[in-house]
Amino acid sequence: MMRRAFLAAAASSLAACVSTSSTLTPAQQAESQRWAAAVSAKIRSRIYYPRDPASPQPLTSGTVHVRFSVASSGAIYTPQVMQGSGYPIFDSAALMIVLSASPLPPPPAFLLNDDGTLSLRQRISFVPPGASPPI
């Protein structure tokens, strides 16, 4: 639990992906925002600060932007690092965090593409113990 206190995950990109589309009704917009919050909370619950066994000192901070697909069942597919942190250990940990959150709550049907999936982006920030999280 304490290691999670040193981490921050931002849901802003996830919420933006879910949709601010003018084609959604107010009820659909509210439902999509509730779903995005649940997804972000589940991903945040999986965050940990990775340690490099070759280094006694914690790494610096790092932020990773991950893109992934969500099936209608909530299963996560094809996570990819879209913007790396500059530290392979953070980039790998971000992919593992996203995969470990599967399955997510099933997305509302109106958010799905024609192929029955939804593409999302999530920013995951890693902060060493004792440091302030990024804003």
PDB file of N, CA and C in Angstrom, residues 39-80:
ATOM      1  N   VAL A  39     -12.515   2.948 -14.845  1.00  0.00           N
ATOM      2  CA  VAL A  39     -11.336   2.397 -15.525  1.00  0.00           C
ATOM      3  C   VAL A  39     -10.064   2.985 -14.927  1.00  0.00           C
ATOM      4  N   SER A  40     -10.049   4.291 -14.762  1.00  0.00           N
ATOM      5  CA  SER A  40      -8.879   4.953 -14.204  1.00  0.00           C
ATOM      6  C   SER A  40      -8.594   4.455 -12.789  1.00  0.00           C
ATOM      7  N   ALA A  41      -9.638   4.283 -11.987  1.00  0.00           N
ATOM      8  CA  ALA A  41      -9.461   3.786 -10.620  1.00  0.00           C
ATOM      9  C   ALA A  41      -8.882   2.370 -10.624  1.00  0.00           C
ATOM     10  N   LYS A  42      -9.348   1.536 -11.534  1.00  0.00           N
ATOM     11  CA  LYS A  42      -8.836   0.159 -11.584  1.00  0.00           C
ATOM     12  C   LYS A  42      -7.367   0.150 -11.991  1.00  0.00           C
ATOM     13  N   ILE A  43      -7.008   0.973 -12.968  1.00  0.00           N
ATOM     14  CA  ILE A  43      -5.602   1.043 -13.382  1.00  0.00           C
ATOM     15  C   ILE A  43      -4.751   1.604 -12.243  1.00  0.00           C
ATOM     16  N   ARG A  44      -5.214   2.674 -11.588  1.00  0.00           N
ATOM     17  CA  ARG A  44      -4.470   3.244 -10.456  1.00  0.00           C
ATOM     18  C   ARG A  44      -4.245   2.209  -9.357  1.00  0.00           C
ATOM     19  N   SER A  45      -5.219   1.319  -9.156  1.00  0.00           N
ATOM     20  CA  SER A  45      -5.089   0.319  -8.089  1.00  0.00           C
ATOM     21  C   SER A  45      -3.976  -0.690  -8.369  1.00  0.00           C
ATOM     22  N   ARG A  46      -3.494  -0.731  -9.598  1.00  0.00           N
ATOM     23  CA  ARG A  46      -2.449  -1.688  -9.976  1.00  0.00           C
ATOM     24  C   ARG A  46      -1.050  -1.064 -10.007  1.00  0.00           C
ATOM     25  N   ILE A  47      -0.953   0.233  -9.792  1.00  0.00           N
ATOM     26  CA  ILE A  47       0.332   0.922  -9.933  1.00  0.00           C
ATOM     27  C   ILE A  47       1.287   0.561  -8.800  1.00  0.00           C
ATOM     28  N   TYR A  48       2.529   0.380  -9.165  1.00  0.00           N
ATOM     29  CA  TYR A  48       3.612   0.154  -8.211  1.00  0.00           C
ATOM     30  C   TYR A  48       4.839   0.894  -8.713  1.00  0.00           C
ATOM     31  N   TYR A  49       5.809   1.143  -7.835  1.00  0.00           N
ATOM     32  CA  TYR A  49       7.049   1.794  -8.234  1.00  0.00           C
ATOM     33  C   TYR A  49       8.087   0.717  -8.516  1.00  0.00           C
ATOM     34  N   PRO A  50       8.501   0.587  -9.769  1.00  0.00           N
ATOM     35  CA  PRO A  50       9.452  -0.478 -10.110  1.00  0.00           C
ATOM     36  C   PRO A  50      10.848  -0.174  -9.561  1.00  0.00           C
ATOM     37  N   ARG A  51      11.526  -1.204  -9.169  1.00  0.00           N
ATOM     38  CA  ARG A  51      12.905  -1.097  -8.668  1.00  0.00           C
ATOM     39  C   ARG A  51      13.842  -1.795  -9.638  1.00  0.00           C
ATOM     40  N   ASP A  52      14.974  -1.158  -9.875  1.00  0.00           N
ATOM     41  CA  ASP A  52      16.015  -1.767 -10.700  1.00  0.00           C
ATOM     42  C   ASP A  52      16.927  -2.562  -9.773  1.00  0.00           C
ATOM     43  N   PRO A  53      16.951  -3.888  -9.898  1.00  0.00           N
ATOM     44  CA  PRO A  53      17.775  -4.689  -8.989  1.00  0.00           C
ATOM     45  C   PRO A  53      19.266  -4.371  -9.094  1.00  0.00           C
ATOM     46  N   ALA A  54      19.687  -3.766 -10.184  1.00  0.00           N
ATOM     47  CA  ALA A  54      21.096  -3.434 -10.361  1.00  0.00           C
ATOM     48  C   ALA A  54      21.467  -2.101  -9.712  1.00  0.00           C
ATOM     49  N   SER A  55      20.478  -1.353  -9.242  1.00  0.00           N
ATOM     50  CA  SER A  55      20.742  -0.034  -8.680  1.00  0.00           C
ATOM     51  C   SER A  55      20.162   0.068  -7.269  1.00  0.00           C
ATOM     52  N   PRO A  56      20.991   0.426  -6.280  1.00  0.00           N
ATOM     53  CA  PRO A  56      20.474   0.559  -4.920  1.00  0.00           C
ATOM     54  C   PRO A  56      19.599   1.803  -4.738  1.00  0.00           C
ATOM     55  N   GLN A  57      19.784   2.794  -5.581  1.00  0.00           N
ATOM     56  CA  GLN A  57      19.020   4.037  -5.497  1.00  0.00           C
ATOM     57  C   GLN A  57      17.760   3.948  -6.346  1.00  0.00           C
ATOM     58  N   PRO A  58      16.653   4.529  -5.853  1.00  0.00           N
ATOM     59  CA  PRO A  58      15.456   4.573  -6.706  1.00  0.00           C
ATOM     60  C   PRO A  58      15.724   5.422  -7.949  1.00  0.00           C
ATOM     61  N   LEU A  59      15.067   5.078  -9.015  1.00  0.00           N
ATOM     62  CA  LEU A  59      15.173   5.887 -10.226  1.00  0.00           C
ATOM     63  C   LEU A  59      14.501   7.228  -9.990  1.00  0.00           C
ATOM     64  N   THR A  60      14.673   8.100 -10.926  1.00  0.00           N
ATOM     65  CA  THR A  60      14.003   9.390 -10.879  1.00  0.00           C
ATOM     66  C   THR A  60      12.528   9.207 -11.232  1.00  0.00           C
ATOM     67  N   SER A  61      11.819  10.286 -11.397  1.00  0.00           N
ATOM     68  CA  SER A  61      10.418  10.227 -11.832  1.00  0.00           C
ATOM     69  C   SER A  61      10.353   9.925 -13.320  1.00  0.00           C
ATOM     70  N   GLY A  62       9.216   9.442 -13.746  1.00  0.00           N
ATOM     71  CA  GLY A  62       9.011   9.183 -15.165  1.00  0.00           C
ATOM     72  C   GLY A  62       7.540   9.050 -15.479  1.00  0.00           C
ATOM     73  N   THR A  63       7.172   9.447 -16.676  1.00  0.00           N
ATOM     74  CA  THR A  63       5.787   9.346 -17.127  1.00  0.00           C
ATOM     75  C   THR A  63       5.762   8.583 -18.440  1.00  0.00           C
ATOM     76  N   VAL A  64       4.810   7.661 -18.534  1.00  0.00           N
ATOM     77  CA  VAL A  64       4.656   6.821 -19.718  1.00  0.00           C
ATOM     78  C   VAL A  64       3.233   6.989 -20.239  1.00  0.00           C
ATOM     79  N   HIS A  65       3.098   7.174 -21.538  1.00  0.00           N
ATOM     80  CA  HIS A  65       1.785   7.245 -22.181  1.00  0.00           C
ATOM     81  C   HIS A  65       1.553   5.918 -22.897  1.00  0.00           C
ATOM     82  N   VAL A  66       0.480   5.233 -22.512  1.00  0.00           N
ATOM     83  CA  VAL A  66       0.173   3.907 -23.043  1.00  0.00           C
ATOM     84  C   VAL A  66      -1.144   3.963 -23.802  1.00  0.00           C
ATOM     85  N   ARG A  67      -1.183   3.311 -24.956  1.00  0.00           N
ATOM     86  CA  ARG A  67      -2.424   3.155 -25.725  1.00  0.00           C
ATOM     87  C   ARG A  67      -2.781   1.676 -25.709  1.00  0.00           C
ATOM     88  N   PHE A  68      -4.081   1.392 -25.594  1.00  0.00           N
ATOM     89  CA  PHE A  68      -4.533   0.005 -25.586  1.00  0.00           C
ATOM     90  C   PHE A  68      -5.964  -0.064 -26.080  1.00  0.00           C
ATOM     91  N   SER A  69      -6.366  -1.260 -26.465  1.00  0.00           N
ATOM     92  CA  SER A  69      -7.737  -1.502 -26.918  1.00  0.00           C
ATOM     93  C   SER A  69      -8.500  -2.227 -25.824  1.00  0.00           C
ATOM     94  N   VAL A  70      -9.787  -1.905 -25.727  1.00  0.00           N
ATOM     95  CA  VAL A  70     -10.675  -2.557 -24.771  1.00  0.00           C
ATOM     96  C   VAL A  70     -11.797  -3.207 -25.567  1.00  0.00           C
ATOM     97  N   ALA A  71     -12.013  -4.505 -25.345  1.00  0.00           N
ATOM     98  CA  ALA A  71     -13.097  -5.237 -26.007  1.00  0.00           C
ATOM     99  C   ALA A  71     -14.409  -4.967 -25.276  1.00  0.00           C
ATOM    100  N   SER A  72     -15.501  -5.359 -25.894  1.00  0.00           N
ATOM    101  CA  SER A  72     -16.819  -5.158 -25.284  1.00  0.00           C
ATOM    102  C   SER A  72     -16.937  -5.875 -23.941  1.00  0.00           C
ATOM    103  N   SER A  73     -16.137  -6.906 -23.730  1.00  0.00           N
ATOM    104  CA  SER A  73     -16.135  -7.644 -22.461  1.00  0.00           C
ATOM    105  C   SER A  73     -15.323  -6.941 -21.375  1.00  0.00           C
ATOM    106  N   GLY A  74     -14.520  -5.944 -21.774  1.00  0.00           N
ATOM    107  CA  GLY A  74     -13.625  -5.267 -20.844  1.00  0.00           C
ATOM    108  C   GLY A  74     -12.196  -5.777 -20.923  1.00  0.00           C
ATOM    109  N   ALA A  75     -11.966  -6.823 -21.720  1.00  0.00           N
ATOM    110  CA  ALA A  75     -10.608  -7.362 -21.868  1.00  0.00           C
ATOM    111  C   ALA A  75      -9.710  -6.323 -22.537  1.00  0.00           C
ATOM    112  N   ILE A  76      -8.470  -6.263 -22.082  1.00  0.00           N
ATOM    113  CA  ILE A  76      -7.489  -5.323 -22.632  1.00  0.00           C
ATOM    114  C   ILE A  76      -6.621  -6.052 -23.649  1.00  0.00           C
ATOM    115  N   TYR A  77      -6.423  -5.406 -24.799  1.00  0.00           N
ATOM    116  CA  TYR A  77      -5.597  -5.966 -25.869  1.00  0.00           C
ATOM    117  C   TYR A  77      -4.588  -4.936 -26.346  1.00  0.00           C
ATOM    118  N   THR A  78      -3.501  -5.403 -26.863  1.00  0.00           N
ATOM    119  CA  THR A  78      -2.462  -4.650 -27.569  1.00  0.00           C
ATOM    120  C   THR A  78      -2.018  -3.356 -26.884  1.00  0.00           C
ATOM    121  N   PRO A  79      -1.590  -3.423 -25.619  1.00  0.00           N
ATOM    122  CA  PRO A  79      -1.049  -2.199 -25.022  1.00  0.00           C
ATOM    123  C   PRO A  79       0.276  -1.840 -25.690  1.00  0.00           C
ATOM    124  N   GLN A  80       0.463  -0.567 -25.922  1.00  0.00           N
ATOM    125  CA  GLN A  80       1.680  -0.068 -26.570  1.00  0.00           C
ATOM    126  C   GLN A  80       2.127   1.205 -25.877  1.00  0.00           C
TER     127      GLN A  80
END
